[in-house]
GROMACS .gro file of C-alpha atoms in nm:
model
  237
    1UNK     CA    1   2.059  -1.283  -0.196
    2UNK     CA    2   2.002  -1.553   0.065
    3UNK     CA    3   1.734  -1.376   0.269
    4UNK     CA    4   1.373  -1.475   0.244
    5UNK     CA    5   1.252  -1.141   0.109
    6UNK     CA    6   0.895  -1.216   0.219
    7UNK     CA    7   0.989  -1.282   0.579
    8UNK     CA    8   0.799  -1.024   0.788
    9UNK     CA    9   1.103  -0.944   0.999
   10UNK     CA   10   1.314  -0.880   0.690
   11UNK     CA   11   1.049  -0.648   0.543
   12UNK     CA   12   1.008  -0.468   0.876
   13UNK     CA   13   1.382  -0.401   0.885
   14UNK     CA   14   1.376  -0.278   0.526
   15UNK     CA   15   1.105  -0.023   0.592
   16UNK     CA   16   1.252   0.080   0.926
   17UNK     CA   17   1.567   0.175   0.734
   18UNK     CA   18   1.374   0.365   0.466
   19UNK     CA   19   1.133   0.546   0.698
   20UNK     CA   20   1.303   0.885   0.686
   21UNK     CA   21   1.309   0.900   0.304
   22UNK     CA   22   1.029   0.671   0.187
   23UNK     CA   23   0.754   0.927   0.128
   24UNK     CA   24   0.978   1.155  -0.079
   25UNK     CA   25   1.130   0.869  -0.280
   26UNK     CA   26   0.787   0.717  -0.340
   27UNK     CA   27   0.675   1.052  -0.480
   28UNK     CA   28   0.986   1.088  -0.697
   29UNK     CA   29   0.983   0.729  -0.825
   30UNK     CA   30   0.622   0.764  -0.941
   31UNK     CA   31   0.682   1.109  -1.097
   32UNK     CA   32   0.438   1.243  -0.839
   33UNK     CA   33   0.161   1.012  -0.955
   34UNK     CA   34   0.151   0.821  -0.624
   35UNK     CA   35  -0.067   1.091  -0.467
   36UNK     CA   36  -0.303   1.088  -0.765
   37UNK     CA   37  -0.320   0.708  -0.777
   38UNK     CA   38  -0.424   0.689  -0.413
   39UNK     CA   39  -0.705   0.934  -0.477
   40UNK     CA   40  -0.811   0.757  -0.796
   41UNK     CA   41  -0.840   0.412  -0.643
   42UNK     CA   42  -1.023   0.544  -0.339
   43UNK     CA   43  -1.278   0.709  -0.569
   44UNK     CA   44  -1.378   0.356  -0.669
   45UNK     CA   45  -1.556   0.311  -0.337
   46UNK     CA   46  -1.888   0.473  -0.255
   47UNK     CA   47  -1.874   0.820  -0.103
   48UNK     CA   48  -2.067   0.869   0.219
   49UNK     CA   49  -2.131   1.155   0.458
   50UNK     CA   50  -2.210   0.912   0.738
   51UNK     CA   51  -1.981   0.824   1.027
   52UNK     CA   52  -1.778   0.519   0.925
   53UNK     CA   53  -1.484   0.315   1.051
   54UNK     CA   54  -1.189   0.301   0.811
   55UNK     CA   55  -0.863   0.113   0.855
   56UNK     CA   56  -0.558   0.184   0.641
   57UNK     CA   57  -0.337  -0.125   0.631
   58UNK     CA   58   0.041  -0.105   0.590
   59UNK     CA   59  -0.011   0.265   0.639
   60UNK     CA   60   0.356   0.363   0.625
   61UNK     CA   61   0.367   0.725   0.735
   62UNK     CA   62   0.003   0.788   0.656
   63UNK     CA   63   0.022   0.880   0.289
   64UNK     CA   64  -0.335   0.754   0.232
   65UNK     CA   65  -0.500   0.954   0.509
   66UNK     CA   66  -0.558   1.271   0.311
   67UNK     CA   67  -0.742   1.082   0.036
   68UNK     CA   68  -0.952   0.901   0.298
   69UNK     CA   69  -1.044   1.225   0.474
   70UNK     CA   70  -1.142   1.383   0.141
   71UNK     CA   71  -1.353   1.090   0.024
   72UNK     CA   72  -1.501   0.998   0.362
   73UNK     CA   73  -1.509   1.324   0.562
   74UNK     CA   74  -1.673   1.178   0.875
   75UNK     CA   75  -1.454   0.870   0.890
   76UNK     CA   76  -1.285   0.751   1.203
   77UNK     CA   77  -0.946   0.645   1.071
   78UNK     CA   78  -0.734   0.364   1.214
   79UNK     CA   79  -0.392   0.291   1.069
   80UNK     CA   80  -0.187  -0.027   1.102
   81UNK     CA   81   0.177  -0.100   1.029
   82UNK     CA   82   0.446  -0.317   1.185
   83UNK     CA   83   0.743  -0.095   1.108
   84UNK     CA   84   0.816   0.093   1.429
   85UNK     CA   85   1.007   0.368   1.246
   86UNK     CA   86   0.730   0.421   0.993
   87UNK     CA   87   0.474   0.453   1.271
   88UNK     CA   88   0.693   0.705   1.451
   89UNK     CA   89   0.683   0.921   1.139
   90UNK     CA   90   0.309   0.856   1.111
   91UNK     CA   91   0.267   0.969   1.473
   92UNK     CA   92   0.433   1.301   1.390
   93UNK     CA   93   0.201   1.350   1.091
   94UNK     CA   94  -0.098   1.250   1.301
   95UNK     CA   95  -0.022   1.511   1.564
   96UNK     CA   96   0.068   1.783   1.315
   97UNK     CA   97  -0.211   1.746   1.059
   98UNK     CA   98  -0.486   1.534   1.215
   99UNK     CA   99  -0.492   1.653   1.576
  100UNK     CA  100  -0.390   1.306   1.692
  101UNK     CA  101  -0.726   1.161   1.586
  102UNK     CA  102  -0.589   0.871   1.379
  103UNK     CA  103  -0.574   0.551   1.583
  104UNK     CA  104  -0.226   0.405   1.521
  105UNK     CA  105  -0.160   0.034   1.571
  106UNK     CA  106   0.172  -0.148   1.563
  107UNK     CA  107   0.071  -0.490   1.429
  108UNK     CA  108   0.147  -0.736   1.151
  109UNK     CA  109  -0.166  -0.747   0.938
  110UNK     CA  110  -0.115  -1.120   0.877
  111UNK     CA  111  -0.123  -1.189   1.253
  112UNK     CA  112  -0.339  -0.911   1.384
  113UNK     CA  113  -0.573  -0.854   1.678
  114UNK     CA  114  -0.831  -0.651   1.485
  115UNK     CA  115  -1.199  -0.706   1.568
  116UNK     CA  116  -1.416  -0.909   1.329
  117UNK     CA  117  -1.699  -0.751   1.128
  118UNK     CA  118  -1.595  -0.407   1.247
  119UNK     CA  119  -1.475  -0.186   0.962
  120UNK     CA  120  -1.681  -0.016   0.692
  121UNK     CA  121  -1.377   0.039   0.468
  122UNK     CA  122  -1.031  -0.115   0.432
  123UNK     CA  123  -0.766   0.068   0.231
  124UNK     CA  124  -0.407  -0.013   0.143
  125UNK     CA  125  -0.156   0.164  -0.082
  126UNK     CA  126   0.172   0.016  -0.204
  127UNK     CA  127   0.196  -0.269   0.045
  128UNK     CA  128   0.081  -0.570  -0.158
  129UNK     CA  129   0.408  -0.624  -0.343
  130UNK     CA  130   0.585  -0.732  -0.025
  131UNK     CA  131   0.360  -1.039   0.004
  132UNK     CA  132   0.396  -1.373  -0.172
  133UNK     CA  133   0.090  -1.560  -0.302
  134UNK     CA  134   0.033  -1.753   0.021
  135UNK     CA  135   0.052  -1.435   0.228
  136UNK     CA  136  -0.193  -1.258  -0.003
  137UNK     CA  137  -0.439  -1.540   0.058
  138UNK     CA  138  -0.399  -1.492   0.434
  139UNK     CA  139  -0.445  -1.119   0.386
  140UNK     CA  140  -0.763  -1.170   0.181
  141UNK     CA  141  -0.914  -1.384   0.455
  142UNK     CA  142  -0.825  -1.123   0.717
  143UNK     CA  143  -0.992  -0.851   0.509
  144UNK     CA  144  -1.302  -1.068   0.483
  145UNK     CA  145  -1.299  -1.122   0.860
  146UNK     CA  146  -1.257  -0.760   0.972
  147UNK     CA  147  -1.499  -0.600   0.724
  148UNK     CA  148  -1.863  -0.554   0.811
  149UNK     CA  149  -2.112  -0.718   0.575
  150UNK     CA  150  -2.140  -0.470   0.290
  151UNK     CA  151  -1.803  -0.319   0.380
  152UNK     CA  152  -1.577  -0.201   0.100
  153UNK     CA  153  -1.206  -0.233   0.027
  154UNK     CA  154  -0.960  -0.057  -0.201
  155UNK     CA  155  -0.600  -0.157  -0.284
  156UNK     CA  156  -0.337  -0.004  -0.511
  157UNK     CA  157   0.020  -0.108  -0.593
  158UNK     CA  158   0.306   0.009  -0.812
  159UNK     CA  159   0.326  -0.243  -1.095
  160UNK     CA  160   0.533  -0.361  -1.387
  161UNK     CA  161   0.383  -0.224  -1.711
  162UNK     CA  162   0.290  -0.481  -1.973
  163UNK     CA  163   0.403  -0.262  -2.262
  164UNK     CA  164   0.758  -0.380  -2.340
  165UNK     CA  165   0.898  -0.036  -2.421
  166UNK     CA  166   0.745   0.128  -2.115
  167UNK     CA  167   0.850  -0.169  -1.901
  168UNK     CA  168   1.211  -0.133  -2.020
  169UNK     CA  169   1.242   0.237  -1.943
  170UNK     CA  170   1.039   0.216  -1.623
  171UNK     CA  171   1.268  -0.065  -1.506
  172UNK     CA  172   1.577   0.145  -1.576
  173UNK     CA  173   1.426   0.438  -1.388
  174UNK     CA  174   1.298   0.246  -1.083
  175UNK     CA  175   1.565  -0.022  -1.073
  176UNK     CA  176   1.863   0.193  -1.168
  177UNK     CA  177   1.814   0.565  -1.129
  178UNK     CA  178   1.608   0.562  -0.809
  179UNK     CA  179   1.859   0.351  -0.608
  180UNK     CA  180   2.139   0.584  -0.723
  181UNK     CA  181   1.932   0.886  -0.623
  182UNK     CA  182   1.855   0.718  -0.292
  183UNK     CA  183   2.226   0.676  -0.231
  184UNK     CA  184   2.305   1.037  -0.324
  185UNK     CA  185   2.031   1.191  -0.113
  186UNK     CA  186   1.986   0.948   0.175
  187UNK     CA  187   2.271   0.697   0.165
  188UNK     CA  188   2.031   0.413   0.079
  189UNK     CA  189   2.087   0.196  -0.226
  190UNK     CA  190   2.003  -0.168  -0.145
  191UNK     CA  191   1.667  -0.078   0.007
  192UNK     CA  192   1.549   0.100  -0.306
  193UNK     CA  193   1.683  -0.173  -0.531
  194UNK     CA  194   1.462  -0.410  -0.334
  195UNK     CA  195   1.150  -0.209  -0.415
  196UNK     CA  196   1.197  -0.280  -0.785
  197UNK     CA  197   1.274  -0.643  -0.709
  198UNK     CA  198   0.944  -0.673  -0.523
  199UNK     CA  199   0.763  -0.500  -0.809
  200UNK     CA  200   0.911  -0.736  -1.070
  201UNK     CA  201   0.807  -1.037  -0.863
  202UNK     CA  202   0.460  -0.895  -0.802
  203UNK     CA  203   0.395  -0.795  -1.167
  204UNK     CA  204   0.053  -0.640  -1.106
  205UNK     CA  205  -0.255  -0.673  -0.886
  206UNK     CA  206  -0.444  -0.921  -1.105
  207UNK     CA  207  -0.348  -1.233  -0.909
  208UNK     CA  208  -0.430  -1.059  -0.581
  209UNK     CA  209  -0.764  -0.951  -0.724
  210UNK     CA  210  -0.840  -1.310  -0.828
  211UNK     CA  211  -0.735  -1.438  -0.486
  212UNK     CA  212  -0.982  -1.202  -0.318
  213UNK     CA  213  -1.255  -1.317  -0.557
  214UNK     CA  214  -1.182  -1.682  -0.480
  215UNK     CA  215  -1.283  -1.636  -0.115
  216UNK     CA  216  -1.596  -1.441  -0.198
  217UNK     CA  217  -1.470  -1.082  -0.201
  218UNK     CA  218  -1.603  -0.959  -0.535
  219UNK     CA  219  -1.394  -0.682  -0.683
  220UNK     CA  220  -1.303  -0.488  -0.995
  221UNK     CA  221  -0.946  -0.464  -1.126
  222UNK     CA  222  -0.809  -0.117  -1.207
  223UNK     CA  223  -0.508  -0.003  -1.410
  224UNK     CA  224  -0.353   0.342  -1.394
  225UNK     CA  225  -0.108   0.518  -1.627
  226UNK     CA  226  -0.060   0.229  -1.872
  227UNK     CA  227  -0.016  -0.024  -1.592
  228UNK     CA  228   0.250   0.155  -1.389
  229UNK     CA  229   0.006   0.113  -1.101
  230UNK     CA  230  -0.275  -0.137  -1.064
  231UNK     CA  231  -0.529  -0.212  -0.798
  232UNK     CA  232  -0.875  -0.340  -0.720
  233UNK     CA  233  -1.178  -0.240  -0.519
  234UNK     CA  234  -1.482  -0.430  -0.404
  235UNK     CA  235  -1.726  -0.520  -0.134
  236UNK     CA  236  -1.793  -0.792   0.119
  237UNK     CA  237  -2.132  -0.939   0.035
   0.00000   0.00000   0.00000
């Protein structure tokens, strides 16, 4: 494949094409664990009953919002994505389930217009794998810029298990079965093949965690379900 798979315009097109089926396929491909993983990684941040500003980056169609609302009940939620089709789906969910209270923003997180030192919490689920190492470094610096001092962050990503047997069967399932299912149900095969390609390139969240640490964002690495998902959470000092 000749495309630069980390080009923002390429990734935007990919997720625009998958917008109508992404939430269901994400649920199926993780055996339903994606919902649980979001809740688990968000539990790594401190619960508060105070009014706080939360931004969910690469929000997709708002799959993280329910976990945020549960963990931080008085949060004002903002949500950012640069896939127009994903945000259209998110808008529908916002109106239907959240009374239109989520502030939706169509922006590329790597070149954003977000205010500095503004947010109490930054969350992100299943968006890291579409960044290369240089882009993750840019992302880390943006997180450091937009968080308030003492602000917290929480990231989770589908990952390649380190156990060879689990890795083999998980690869067959995600890289083989899911694209076939995507074709049967939604007429999408290449898009879902790409998700496993991104995952194989990404491996797990350890390098991203170390990158965040290198710029002063202390964090703790987390592994879920034998490494099928990994993430990290921390705080801006």
